[in-house]
N, CA, C and O atoms as CSV, one atom per row, in Angstrom:
chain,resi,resn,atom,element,x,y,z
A,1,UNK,N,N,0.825,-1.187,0.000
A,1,UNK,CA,C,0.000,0.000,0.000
A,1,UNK,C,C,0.871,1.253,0.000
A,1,UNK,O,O,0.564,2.246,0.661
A,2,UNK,N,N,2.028,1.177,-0.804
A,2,UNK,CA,C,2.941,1.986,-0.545
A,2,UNK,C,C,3.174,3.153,-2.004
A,2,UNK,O,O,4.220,3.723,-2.314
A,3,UNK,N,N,1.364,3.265,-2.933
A,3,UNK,CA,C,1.469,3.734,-3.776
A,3,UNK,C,C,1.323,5.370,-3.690
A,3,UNK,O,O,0.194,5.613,-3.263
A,4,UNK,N,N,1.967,6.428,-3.910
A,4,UNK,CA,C,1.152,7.964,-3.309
A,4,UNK,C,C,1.256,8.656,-4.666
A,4,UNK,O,O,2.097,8.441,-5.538
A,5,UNK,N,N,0.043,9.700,-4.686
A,5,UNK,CA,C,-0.390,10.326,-5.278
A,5,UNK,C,C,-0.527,12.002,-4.891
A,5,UNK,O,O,-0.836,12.323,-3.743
A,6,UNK,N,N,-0.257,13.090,-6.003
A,6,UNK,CA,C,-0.247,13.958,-5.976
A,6,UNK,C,C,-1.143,14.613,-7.149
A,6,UNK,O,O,-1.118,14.427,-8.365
A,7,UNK,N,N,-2.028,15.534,-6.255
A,7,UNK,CA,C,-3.345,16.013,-7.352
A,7,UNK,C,C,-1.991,17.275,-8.463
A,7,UNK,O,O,-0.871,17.495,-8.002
A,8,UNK,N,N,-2.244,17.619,-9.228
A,8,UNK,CA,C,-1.916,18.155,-10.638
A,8,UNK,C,C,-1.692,19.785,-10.161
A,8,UNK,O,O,-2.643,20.510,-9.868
A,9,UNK,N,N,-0.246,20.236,-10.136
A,9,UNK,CA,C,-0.178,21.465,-9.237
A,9,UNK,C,C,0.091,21.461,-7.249
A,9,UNK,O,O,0.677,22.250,-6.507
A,10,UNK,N,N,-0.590,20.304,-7.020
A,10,UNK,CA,C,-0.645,20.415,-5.602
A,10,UNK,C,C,0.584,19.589,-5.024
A,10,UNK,O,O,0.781,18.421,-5.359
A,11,UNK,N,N,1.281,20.181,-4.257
A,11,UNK,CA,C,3.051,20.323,-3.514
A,11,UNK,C,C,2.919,19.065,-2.620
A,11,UNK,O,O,4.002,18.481,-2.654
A,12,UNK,N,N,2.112,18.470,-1.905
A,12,UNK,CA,C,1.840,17.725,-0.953
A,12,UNK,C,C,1.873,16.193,-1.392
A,12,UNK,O,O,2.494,16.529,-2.400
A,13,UNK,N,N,1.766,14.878,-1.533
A,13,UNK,CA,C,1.713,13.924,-1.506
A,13,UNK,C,C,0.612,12.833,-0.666
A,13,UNK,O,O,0.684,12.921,0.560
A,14,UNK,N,N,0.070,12.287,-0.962
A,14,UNK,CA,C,-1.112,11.296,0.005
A,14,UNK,C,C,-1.060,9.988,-0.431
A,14,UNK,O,O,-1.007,9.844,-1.653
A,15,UNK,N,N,-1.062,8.831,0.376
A,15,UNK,CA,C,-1.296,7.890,0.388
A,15,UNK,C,C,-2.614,7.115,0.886
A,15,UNK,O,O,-3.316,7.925,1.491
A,16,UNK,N,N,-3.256,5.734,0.848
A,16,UNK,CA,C,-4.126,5.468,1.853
A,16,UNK,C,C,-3.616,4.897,2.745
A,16,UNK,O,O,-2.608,4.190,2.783
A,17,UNK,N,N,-4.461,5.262,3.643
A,17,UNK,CA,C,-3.749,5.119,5.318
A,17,UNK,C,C,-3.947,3.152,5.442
A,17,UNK,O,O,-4.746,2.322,5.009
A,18,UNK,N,N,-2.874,3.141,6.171
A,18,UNK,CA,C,-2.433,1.868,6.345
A,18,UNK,C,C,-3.978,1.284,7.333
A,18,UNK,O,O,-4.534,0.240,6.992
A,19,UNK,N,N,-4.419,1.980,8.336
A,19,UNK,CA,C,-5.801,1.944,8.644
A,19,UNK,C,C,-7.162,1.400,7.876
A,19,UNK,O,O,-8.085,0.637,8.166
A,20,UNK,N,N,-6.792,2.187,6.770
A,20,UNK,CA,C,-8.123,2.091,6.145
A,20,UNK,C,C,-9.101,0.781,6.270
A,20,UNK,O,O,-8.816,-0.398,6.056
A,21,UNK,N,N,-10.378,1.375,6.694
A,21,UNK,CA,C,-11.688,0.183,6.367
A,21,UNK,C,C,-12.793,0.250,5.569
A,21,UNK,O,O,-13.304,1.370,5.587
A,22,UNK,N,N,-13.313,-0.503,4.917
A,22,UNK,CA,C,-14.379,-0.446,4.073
A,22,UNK,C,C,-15.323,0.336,4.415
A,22,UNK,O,O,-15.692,1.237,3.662
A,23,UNK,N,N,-16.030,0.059,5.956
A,23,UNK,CA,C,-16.625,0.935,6.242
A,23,UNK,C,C,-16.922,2.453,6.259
A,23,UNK,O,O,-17.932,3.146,6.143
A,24,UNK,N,N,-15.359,2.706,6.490
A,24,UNK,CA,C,-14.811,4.145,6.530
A,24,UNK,C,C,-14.738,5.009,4.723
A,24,UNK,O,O,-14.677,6.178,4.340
A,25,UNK,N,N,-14.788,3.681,4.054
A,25,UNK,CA,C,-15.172,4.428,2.559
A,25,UNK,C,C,-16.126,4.658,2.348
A,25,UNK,O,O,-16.361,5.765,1.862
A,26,UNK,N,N,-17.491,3.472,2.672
A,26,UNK,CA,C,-18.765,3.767,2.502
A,26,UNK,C,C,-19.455,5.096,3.226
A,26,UNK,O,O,-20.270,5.833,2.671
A,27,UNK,N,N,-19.000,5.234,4.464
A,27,UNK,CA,C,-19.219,6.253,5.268
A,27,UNK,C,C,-18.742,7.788,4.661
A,27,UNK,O,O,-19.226,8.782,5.203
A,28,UNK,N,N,-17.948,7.923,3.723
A,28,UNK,CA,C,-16.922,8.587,3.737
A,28,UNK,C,C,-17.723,9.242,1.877
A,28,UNK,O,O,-17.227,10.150,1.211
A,29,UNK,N,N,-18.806,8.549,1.546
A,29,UNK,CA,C,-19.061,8.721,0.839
A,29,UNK,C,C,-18.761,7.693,-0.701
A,29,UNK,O,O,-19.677,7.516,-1.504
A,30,UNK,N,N,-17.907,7.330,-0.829
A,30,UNK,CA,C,-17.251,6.642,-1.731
A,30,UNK,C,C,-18.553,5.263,-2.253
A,30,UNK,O,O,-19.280,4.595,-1.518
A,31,UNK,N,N,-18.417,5.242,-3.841
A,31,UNK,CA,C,-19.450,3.933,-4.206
A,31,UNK,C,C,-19.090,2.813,-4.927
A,31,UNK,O,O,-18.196,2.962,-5.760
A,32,UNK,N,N,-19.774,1.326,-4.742
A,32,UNK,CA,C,-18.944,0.553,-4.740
A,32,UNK,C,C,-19.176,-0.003,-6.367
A,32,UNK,O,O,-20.062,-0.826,-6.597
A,33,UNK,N,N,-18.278,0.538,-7.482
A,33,UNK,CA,C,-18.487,-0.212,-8.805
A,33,UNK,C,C,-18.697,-1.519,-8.830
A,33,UNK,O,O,-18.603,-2.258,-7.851
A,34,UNK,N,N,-18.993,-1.852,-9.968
A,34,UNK,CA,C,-19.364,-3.295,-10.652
A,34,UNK,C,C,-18.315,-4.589,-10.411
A,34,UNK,O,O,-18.506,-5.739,-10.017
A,35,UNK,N,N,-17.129,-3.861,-10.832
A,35,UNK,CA,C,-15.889,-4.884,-10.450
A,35,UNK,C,C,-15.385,-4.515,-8.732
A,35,UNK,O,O,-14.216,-4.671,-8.381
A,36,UNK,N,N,-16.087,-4.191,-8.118
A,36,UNK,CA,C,-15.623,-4.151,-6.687
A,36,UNK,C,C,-15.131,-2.591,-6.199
A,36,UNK,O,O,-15.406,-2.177,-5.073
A,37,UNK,N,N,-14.313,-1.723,-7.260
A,37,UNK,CA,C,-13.698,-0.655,-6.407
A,37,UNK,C,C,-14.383,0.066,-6.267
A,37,UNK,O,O,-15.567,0.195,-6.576
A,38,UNK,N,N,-13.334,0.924,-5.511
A,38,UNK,CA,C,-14.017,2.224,-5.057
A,38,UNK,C,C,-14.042,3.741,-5.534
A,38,UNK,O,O,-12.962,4.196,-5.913
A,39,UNK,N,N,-15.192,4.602,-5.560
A,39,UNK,CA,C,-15.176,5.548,-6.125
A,39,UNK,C,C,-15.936,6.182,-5.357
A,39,UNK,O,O,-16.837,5.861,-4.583
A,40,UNK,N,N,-14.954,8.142,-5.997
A,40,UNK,CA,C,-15.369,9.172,-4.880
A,40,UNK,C,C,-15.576,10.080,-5.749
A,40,UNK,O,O,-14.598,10.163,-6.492
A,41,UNK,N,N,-16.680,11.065,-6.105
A,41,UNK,CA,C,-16.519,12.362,-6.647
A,41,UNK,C,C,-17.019,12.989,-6.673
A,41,UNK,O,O,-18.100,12.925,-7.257
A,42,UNK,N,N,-16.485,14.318,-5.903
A,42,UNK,CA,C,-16.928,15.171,-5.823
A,42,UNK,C,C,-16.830,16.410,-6.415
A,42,UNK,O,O,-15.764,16.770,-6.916
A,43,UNK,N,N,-18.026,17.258,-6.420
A,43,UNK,CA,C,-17.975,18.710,-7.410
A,43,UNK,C,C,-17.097,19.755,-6.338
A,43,UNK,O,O,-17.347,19.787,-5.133
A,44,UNK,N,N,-16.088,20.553,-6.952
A,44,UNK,CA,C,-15.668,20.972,-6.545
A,44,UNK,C,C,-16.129,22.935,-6.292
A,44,UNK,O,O,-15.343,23.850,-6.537
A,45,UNK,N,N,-17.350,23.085,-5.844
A,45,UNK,CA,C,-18.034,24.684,-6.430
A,45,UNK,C,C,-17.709,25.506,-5.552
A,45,UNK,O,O,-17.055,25.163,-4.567
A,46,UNK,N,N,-18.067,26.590,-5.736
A,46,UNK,CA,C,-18.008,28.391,-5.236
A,46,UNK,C,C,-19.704,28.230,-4.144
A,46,UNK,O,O,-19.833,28.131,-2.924
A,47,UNK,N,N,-20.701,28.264,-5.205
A,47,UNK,CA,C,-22.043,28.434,-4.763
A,47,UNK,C,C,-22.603,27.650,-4.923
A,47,UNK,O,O,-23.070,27.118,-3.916
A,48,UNK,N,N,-22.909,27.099,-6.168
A,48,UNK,CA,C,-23.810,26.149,-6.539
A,48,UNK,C,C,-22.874,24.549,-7.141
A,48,UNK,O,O,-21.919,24.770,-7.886
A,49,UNK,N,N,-23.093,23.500,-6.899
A,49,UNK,CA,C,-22.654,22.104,-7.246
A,49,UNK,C,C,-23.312,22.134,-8.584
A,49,UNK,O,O,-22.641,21.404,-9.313
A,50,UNK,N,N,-24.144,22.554,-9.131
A,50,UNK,CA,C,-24.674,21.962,-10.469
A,50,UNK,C,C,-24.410,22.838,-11.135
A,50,UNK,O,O,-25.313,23.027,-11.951
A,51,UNK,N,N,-23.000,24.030,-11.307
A,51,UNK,CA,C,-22.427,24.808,-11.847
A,51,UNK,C,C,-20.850,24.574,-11.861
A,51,UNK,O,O,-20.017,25.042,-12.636
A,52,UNK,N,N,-20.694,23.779,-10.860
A,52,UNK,CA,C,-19.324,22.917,-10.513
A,52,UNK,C,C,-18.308,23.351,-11.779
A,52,UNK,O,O,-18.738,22.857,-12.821
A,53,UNK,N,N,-17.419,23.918,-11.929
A,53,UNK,CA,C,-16.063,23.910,-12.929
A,53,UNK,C,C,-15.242,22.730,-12.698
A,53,UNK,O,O,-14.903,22.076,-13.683
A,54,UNK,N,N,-14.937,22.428,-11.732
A,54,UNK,CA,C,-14.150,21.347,-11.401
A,54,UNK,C,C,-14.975,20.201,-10.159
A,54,UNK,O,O,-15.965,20.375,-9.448
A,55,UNK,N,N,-14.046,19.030,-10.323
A,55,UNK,CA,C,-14.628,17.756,-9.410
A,55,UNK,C,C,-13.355,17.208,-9.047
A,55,UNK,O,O,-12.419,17.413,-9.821
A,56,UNK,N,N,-13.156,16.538,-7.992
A,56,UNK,CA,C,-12.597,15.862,-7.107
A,56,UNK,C,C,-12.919,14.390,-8.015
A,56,UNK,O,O,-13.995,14.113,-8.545
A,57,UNK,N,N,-12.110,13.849,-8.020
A,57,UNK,CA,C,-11.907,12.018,-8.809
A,57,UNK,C,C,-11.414,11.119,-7.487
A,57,UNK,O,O,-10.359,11.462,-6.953
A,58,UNK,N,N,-11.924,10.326,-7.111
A,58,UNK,CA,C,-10.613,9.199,-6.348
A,58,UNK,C,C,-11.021,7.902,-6.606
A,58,UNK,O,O,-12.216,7.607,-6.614
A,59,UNK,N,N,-10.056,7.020,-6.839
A,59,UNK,CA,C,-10.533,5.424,-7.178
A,59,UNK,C,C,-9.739,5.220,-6.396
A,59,UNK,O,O,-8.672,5.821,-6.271
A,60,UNK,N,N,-10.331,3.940,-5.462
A,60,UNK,CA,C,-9.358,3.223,-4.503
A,60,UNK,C,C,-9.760,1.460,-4.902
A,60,UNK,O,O,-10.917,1.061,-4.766
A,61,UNK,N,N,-8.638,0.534,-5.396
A,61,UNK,CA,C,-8.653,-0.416,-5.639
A,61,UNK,C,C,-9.518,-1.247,-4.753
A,61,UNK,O,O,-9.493,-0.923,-3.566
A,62,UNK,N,N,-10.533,-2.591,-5.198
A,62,UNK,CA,C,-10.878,-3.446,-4.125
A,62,UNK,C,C,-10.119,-4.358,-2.779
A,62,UNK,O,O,-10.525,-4.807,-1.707
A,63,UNK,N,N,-8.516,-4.329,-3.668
A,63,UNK,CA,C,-8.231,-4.772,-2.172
A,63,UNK,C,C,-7.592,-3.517,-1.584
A,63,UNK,O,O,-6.690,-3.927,-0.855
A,64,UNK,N,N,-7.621,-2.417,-1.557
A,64,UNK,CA,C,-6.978,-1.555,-1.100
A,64,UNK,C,C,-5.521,-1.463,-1.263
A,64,UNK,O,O,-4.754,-1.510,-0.301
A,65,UNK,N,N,-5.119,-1.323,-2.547
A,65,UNK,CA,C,-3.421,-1.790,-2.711
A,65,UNK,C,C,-3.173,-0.335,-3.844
A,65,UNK,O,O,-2.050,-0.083,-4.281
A,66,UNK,N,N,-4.101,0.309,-4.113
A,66,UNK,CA,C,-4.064,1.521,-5.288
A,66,UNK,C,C,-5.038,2.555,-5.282
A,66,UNK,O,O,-6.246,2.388,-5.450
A,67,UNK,N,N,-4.646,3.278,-5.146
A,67,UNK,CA,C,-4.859,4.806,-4.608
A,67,UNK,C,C,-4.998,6.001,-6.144
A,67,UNK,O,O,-3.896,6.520,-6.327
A,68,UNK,N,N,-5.969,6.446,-7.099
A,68,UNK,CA,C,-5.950,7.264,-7.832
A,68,UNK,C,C,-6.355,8.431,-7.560
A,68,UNK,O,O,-7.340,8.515,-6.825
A,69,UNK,N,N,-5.679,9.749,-8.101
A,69,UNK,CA,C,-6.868,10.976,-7.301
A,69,UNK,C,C,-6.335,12.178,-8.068
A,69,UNK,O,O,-5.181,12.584,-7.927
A,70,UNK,N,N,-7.183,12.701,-8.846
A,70,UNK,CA,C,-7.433,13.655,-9.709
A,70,UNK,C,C,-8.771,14.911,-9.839
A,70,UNK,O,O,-9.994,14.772,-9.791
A,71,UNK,N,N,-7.666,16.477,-10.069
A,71,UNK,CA,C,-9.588,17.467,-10.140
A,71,UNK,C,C,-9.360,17.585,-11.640
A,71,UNK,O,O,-8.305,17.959,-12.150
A,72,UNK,N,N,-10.458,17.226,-12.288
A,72,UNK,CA,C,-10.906,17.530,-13.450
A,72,UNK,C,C,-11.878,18.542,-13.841
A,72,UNK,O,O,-12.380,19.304,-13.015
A,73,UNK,N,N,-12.168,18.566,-15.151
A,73,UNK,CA,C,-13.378,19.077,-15.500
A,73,UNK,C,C,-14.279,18.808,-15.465
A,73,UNK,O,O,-14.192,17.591,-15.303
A,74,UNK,N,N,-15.824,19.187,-15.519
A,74,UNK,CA,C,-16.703,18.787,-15.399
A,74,UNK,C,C,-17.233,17.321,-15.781
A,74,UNK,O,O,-17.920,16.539,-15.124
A,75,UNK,N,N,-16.760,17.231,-16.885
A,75,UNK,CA,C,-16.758,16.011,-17.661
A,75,UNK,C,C,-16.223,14.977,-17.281
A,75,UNK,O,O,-16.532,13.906,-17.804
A,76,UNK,N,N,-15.117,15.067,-16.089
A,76,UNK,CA,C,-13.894,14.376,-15.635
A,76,UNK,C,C,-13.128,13.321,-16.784
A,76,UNK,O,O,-12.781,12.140,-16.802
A,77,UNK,N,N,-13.082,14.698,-17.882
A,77,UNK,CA,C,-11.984,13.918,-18.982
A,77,UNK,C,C,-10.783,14.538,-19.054
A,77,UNK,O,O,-9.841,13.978,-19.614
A,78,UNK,N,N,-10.690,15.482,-18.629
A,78,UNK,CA,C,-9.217,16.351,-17.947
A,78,UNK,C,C,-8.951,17.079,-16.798
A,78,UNK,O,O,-9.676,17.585,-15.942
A,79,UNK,N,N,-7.480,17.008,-17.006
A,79,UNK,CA,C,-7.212,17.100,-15.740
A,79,UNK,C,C,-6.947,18.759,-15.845
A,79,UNK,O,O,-6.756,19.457,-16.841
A,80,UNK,N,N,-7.032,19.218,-13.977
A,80,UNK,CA,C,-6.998,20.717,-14.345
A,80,UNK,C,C,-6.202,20.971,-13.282
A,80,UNK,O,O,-6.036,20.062,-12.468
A,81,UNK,N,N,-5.570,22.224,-13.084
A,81,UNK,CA,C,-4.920,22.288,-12.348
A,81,UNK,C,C,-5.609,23.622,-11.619
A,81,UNK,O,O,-5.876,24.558,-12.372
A,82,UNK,N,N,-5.863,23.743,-10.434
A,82,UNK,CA,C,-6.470,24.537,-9.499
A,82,UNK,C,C,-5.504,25.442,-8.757
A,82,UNK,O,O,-5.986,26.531,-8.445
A,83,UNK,N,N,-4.556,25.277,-8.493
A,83,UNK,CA,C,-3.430,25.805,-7.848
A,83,UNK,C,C,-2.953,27.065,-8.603
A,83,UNK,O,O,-2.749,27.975,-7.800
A,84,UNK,N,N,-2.717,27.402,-9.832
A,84,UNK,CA,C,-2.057,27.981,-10.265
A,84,UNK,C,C,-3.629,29.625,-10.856
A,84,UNK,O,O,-3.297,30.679,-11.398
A,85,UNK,N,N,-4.679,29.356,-10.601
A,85,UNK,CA,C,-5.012,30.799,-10.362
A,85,UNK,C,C,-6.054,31.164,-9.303
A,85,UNK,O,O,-7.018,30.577,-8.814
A,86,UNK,N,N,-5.513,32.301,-9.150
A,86,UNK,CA,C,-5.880,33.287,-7.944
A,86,UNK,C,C,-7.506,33.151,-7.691
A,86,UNK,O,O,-7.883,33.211,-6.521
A,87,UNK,N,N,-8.288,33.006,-8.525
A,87,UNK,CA,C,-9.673,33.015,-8.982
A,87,UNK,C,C,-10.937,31.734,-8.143
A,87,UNK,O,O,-12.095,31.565,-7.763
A,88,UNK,N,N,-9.053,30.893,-8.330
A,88,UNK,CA,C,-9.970,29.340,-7.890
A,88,UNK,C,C,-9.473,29.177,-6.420
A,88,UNK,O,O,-9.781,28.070,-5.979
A,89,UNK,N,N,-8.735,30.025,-5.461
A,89,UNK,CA,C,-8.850,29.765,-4.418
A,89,UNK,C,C,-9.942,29.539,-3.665
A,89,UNK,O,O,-9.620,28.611,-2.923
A,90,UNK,N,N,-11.292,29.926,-3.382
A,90,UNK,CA,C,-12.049,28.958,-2.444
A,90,UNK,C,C,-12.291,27.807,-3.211
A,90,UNK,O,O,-13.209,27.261,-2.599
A,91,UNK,N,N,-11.977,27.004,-4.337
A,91,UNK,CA,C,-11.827,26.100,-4.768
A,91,UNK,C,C,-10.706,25.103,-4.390
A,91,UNK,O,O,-10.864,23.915,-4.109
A,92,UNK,N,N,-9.458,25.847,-4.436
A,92,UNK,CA,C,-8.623,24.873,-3.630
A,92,UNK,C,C,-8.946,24.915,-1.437
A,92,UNK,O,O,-8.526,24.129,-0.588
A,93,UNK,N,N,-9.648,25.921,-1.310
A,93,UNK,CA,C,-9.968,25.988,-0.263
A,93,UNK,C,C,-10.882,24.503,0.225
A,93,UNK,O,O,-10.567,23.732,1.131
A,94,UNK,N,N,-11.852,24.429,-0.513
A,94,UNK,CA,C,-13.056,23.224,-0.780
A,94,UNK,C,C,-11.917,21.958,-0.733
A,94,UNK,O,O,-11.873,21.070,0.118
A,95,UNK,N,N,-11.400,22.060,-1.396
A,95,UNK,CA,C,-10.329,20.699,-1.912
A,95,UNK,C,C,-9.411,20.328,-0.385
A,95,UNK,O,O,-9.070,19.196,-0.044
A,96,UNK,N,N,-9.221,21.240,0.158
A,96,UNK,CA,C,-8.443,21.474,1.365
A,96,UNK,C,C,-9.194,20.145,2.574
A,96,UNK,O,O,-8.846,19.149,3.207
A,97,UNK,N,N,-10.723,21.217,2.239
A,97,UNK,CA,C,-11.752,20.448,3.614
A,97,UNK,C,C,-11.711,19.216,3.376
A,97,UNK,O,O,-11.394,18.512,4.335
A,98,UNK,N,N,-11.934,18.694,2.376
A,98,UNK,CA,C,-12.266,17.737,1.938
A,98,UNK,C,C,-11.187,16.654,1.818
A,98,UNK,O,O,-11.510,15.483,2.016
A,99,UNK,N,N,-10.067,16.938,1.541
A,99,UNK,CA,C,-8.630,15.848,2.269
A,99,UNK,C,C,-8.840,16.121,3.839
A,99,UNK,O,O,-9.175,15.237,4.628
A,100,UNK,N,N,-8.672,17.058,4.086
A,100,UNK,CA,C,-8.412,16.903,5.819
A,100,UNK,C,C,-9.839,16.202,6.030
A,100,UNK,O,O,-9.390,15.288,6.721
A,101,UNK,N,N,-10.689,16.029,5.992
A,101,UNK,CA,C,-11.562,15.153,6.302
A,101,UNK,C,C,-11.573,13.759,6.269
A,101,UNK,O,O,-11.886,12.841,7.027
A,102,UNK,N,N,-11.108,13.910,5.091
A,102,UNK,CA,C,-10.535,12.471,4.226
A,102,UNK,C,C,-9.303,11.583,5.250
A,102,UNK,O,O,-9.237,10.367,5.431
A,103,UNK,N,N,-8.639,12.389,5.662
A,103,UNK,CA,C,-7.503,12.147,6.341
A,103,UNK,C,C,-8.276,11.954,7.888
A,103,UNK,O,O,-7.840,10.943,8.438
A,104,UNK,N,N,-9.171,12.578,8.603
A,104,UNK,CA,C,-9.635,12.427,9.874
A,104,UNK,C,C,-10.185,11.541,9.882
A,104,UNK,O,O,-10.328,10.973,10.964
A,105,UNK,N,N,-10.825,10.922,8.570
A,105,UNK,CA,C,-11.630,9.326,8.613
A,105,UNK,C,C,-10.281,8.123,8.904
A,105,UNK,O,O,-10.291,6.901,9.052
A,106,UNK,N,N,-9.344,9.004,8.895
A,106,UNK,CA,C,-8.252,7.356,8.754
A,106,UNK,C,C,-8.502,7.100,7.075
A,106,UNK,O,O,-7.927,6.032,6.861
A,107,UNK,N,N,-9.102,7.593,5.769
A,107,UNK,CA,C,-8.900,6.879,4.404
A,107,UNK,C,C,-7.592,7.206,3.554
A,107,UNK,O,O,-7.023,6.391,2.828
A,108,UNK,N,N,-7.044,9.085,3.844
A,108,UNK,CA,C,-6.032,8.964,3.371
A,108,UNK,C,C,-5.027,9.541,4.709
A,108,UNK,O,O,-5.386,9.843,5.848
A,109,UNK,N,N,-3.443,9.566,4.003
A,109,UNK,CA,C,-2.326,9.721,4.846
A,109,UNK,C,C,-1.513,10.453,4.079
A,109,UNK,O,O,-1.022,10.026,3.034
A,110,UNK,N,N,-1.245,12.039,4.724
A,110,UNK,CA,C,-0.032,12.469,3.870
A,110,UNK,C,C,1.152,12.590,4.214
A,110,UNK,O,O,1.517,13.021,5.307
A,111,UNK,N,N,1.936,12.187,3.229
A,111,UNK,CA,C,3.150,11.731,2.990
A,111,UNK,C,C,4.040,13.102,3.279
A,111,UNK,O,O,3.708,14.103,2.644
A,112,UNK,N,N,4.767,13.166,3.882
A,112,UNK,CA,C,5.555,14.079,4.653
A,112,UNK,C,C,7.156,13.571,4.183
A,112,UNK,O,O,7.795,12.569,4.504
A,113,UNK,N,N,7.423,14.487,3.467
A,113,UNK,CA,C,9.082,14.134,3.263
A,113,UNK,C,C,10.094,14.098,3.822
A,113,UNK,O,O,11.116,13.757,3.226
């Protein structure tokens, strides 16, 4: 479980926590695809979610061994990078809550160099 990931622009690193439980995904929001994994996504908005510019992506493998996590576009067919304007800060603000949350469930762990 020693795979980590860094969203596109963002300085930090995350892994899933050696912790992690199923429960804590279902709880956590995450839904369970056809072939078993797991999936998370969320709109990433200002005011309104059904105006969303960007979304939060995460796939976490069924046995818990792979960790994906990407903000895209609406479409979630590209990737975008949020960091780099001034405009989308309460956007990376949103993105913020939403790992540290992520991280208080015990699902992810960041990687500290």
């Amino acid at each position: 479980m020693a795979n980590t990931v860094m969203i596109n622009g963002d300085k930090r690193k995350f892994m899933l926590n050696p912790d992690v439980k199923l429960y804590s995904l279902i709880d956590a929001g995450f839904q369970k695809t056809p072939r078993g994994n797991f999936v998370y996504e969320h709109p990433l908005y200002n005011e309104s979610p059904y105006n969303a510019t960007t979304k939060l992506k995460m796939t976490i493998k069924s046995d818990l061994s792979h960790l994906t996590m990407v903000v895209t576009d609406p479409s979630g067919l590209r990737k975008v990078n949020i960091f780099n304007n001034q405009q989308l800060a309460p956007t990376v603000e949103l993105l913020n809550y939403i790992l540290k949350d992520l991280e208080e469930r015990k699902v992810l762990s960041e990687v500290k160099d």
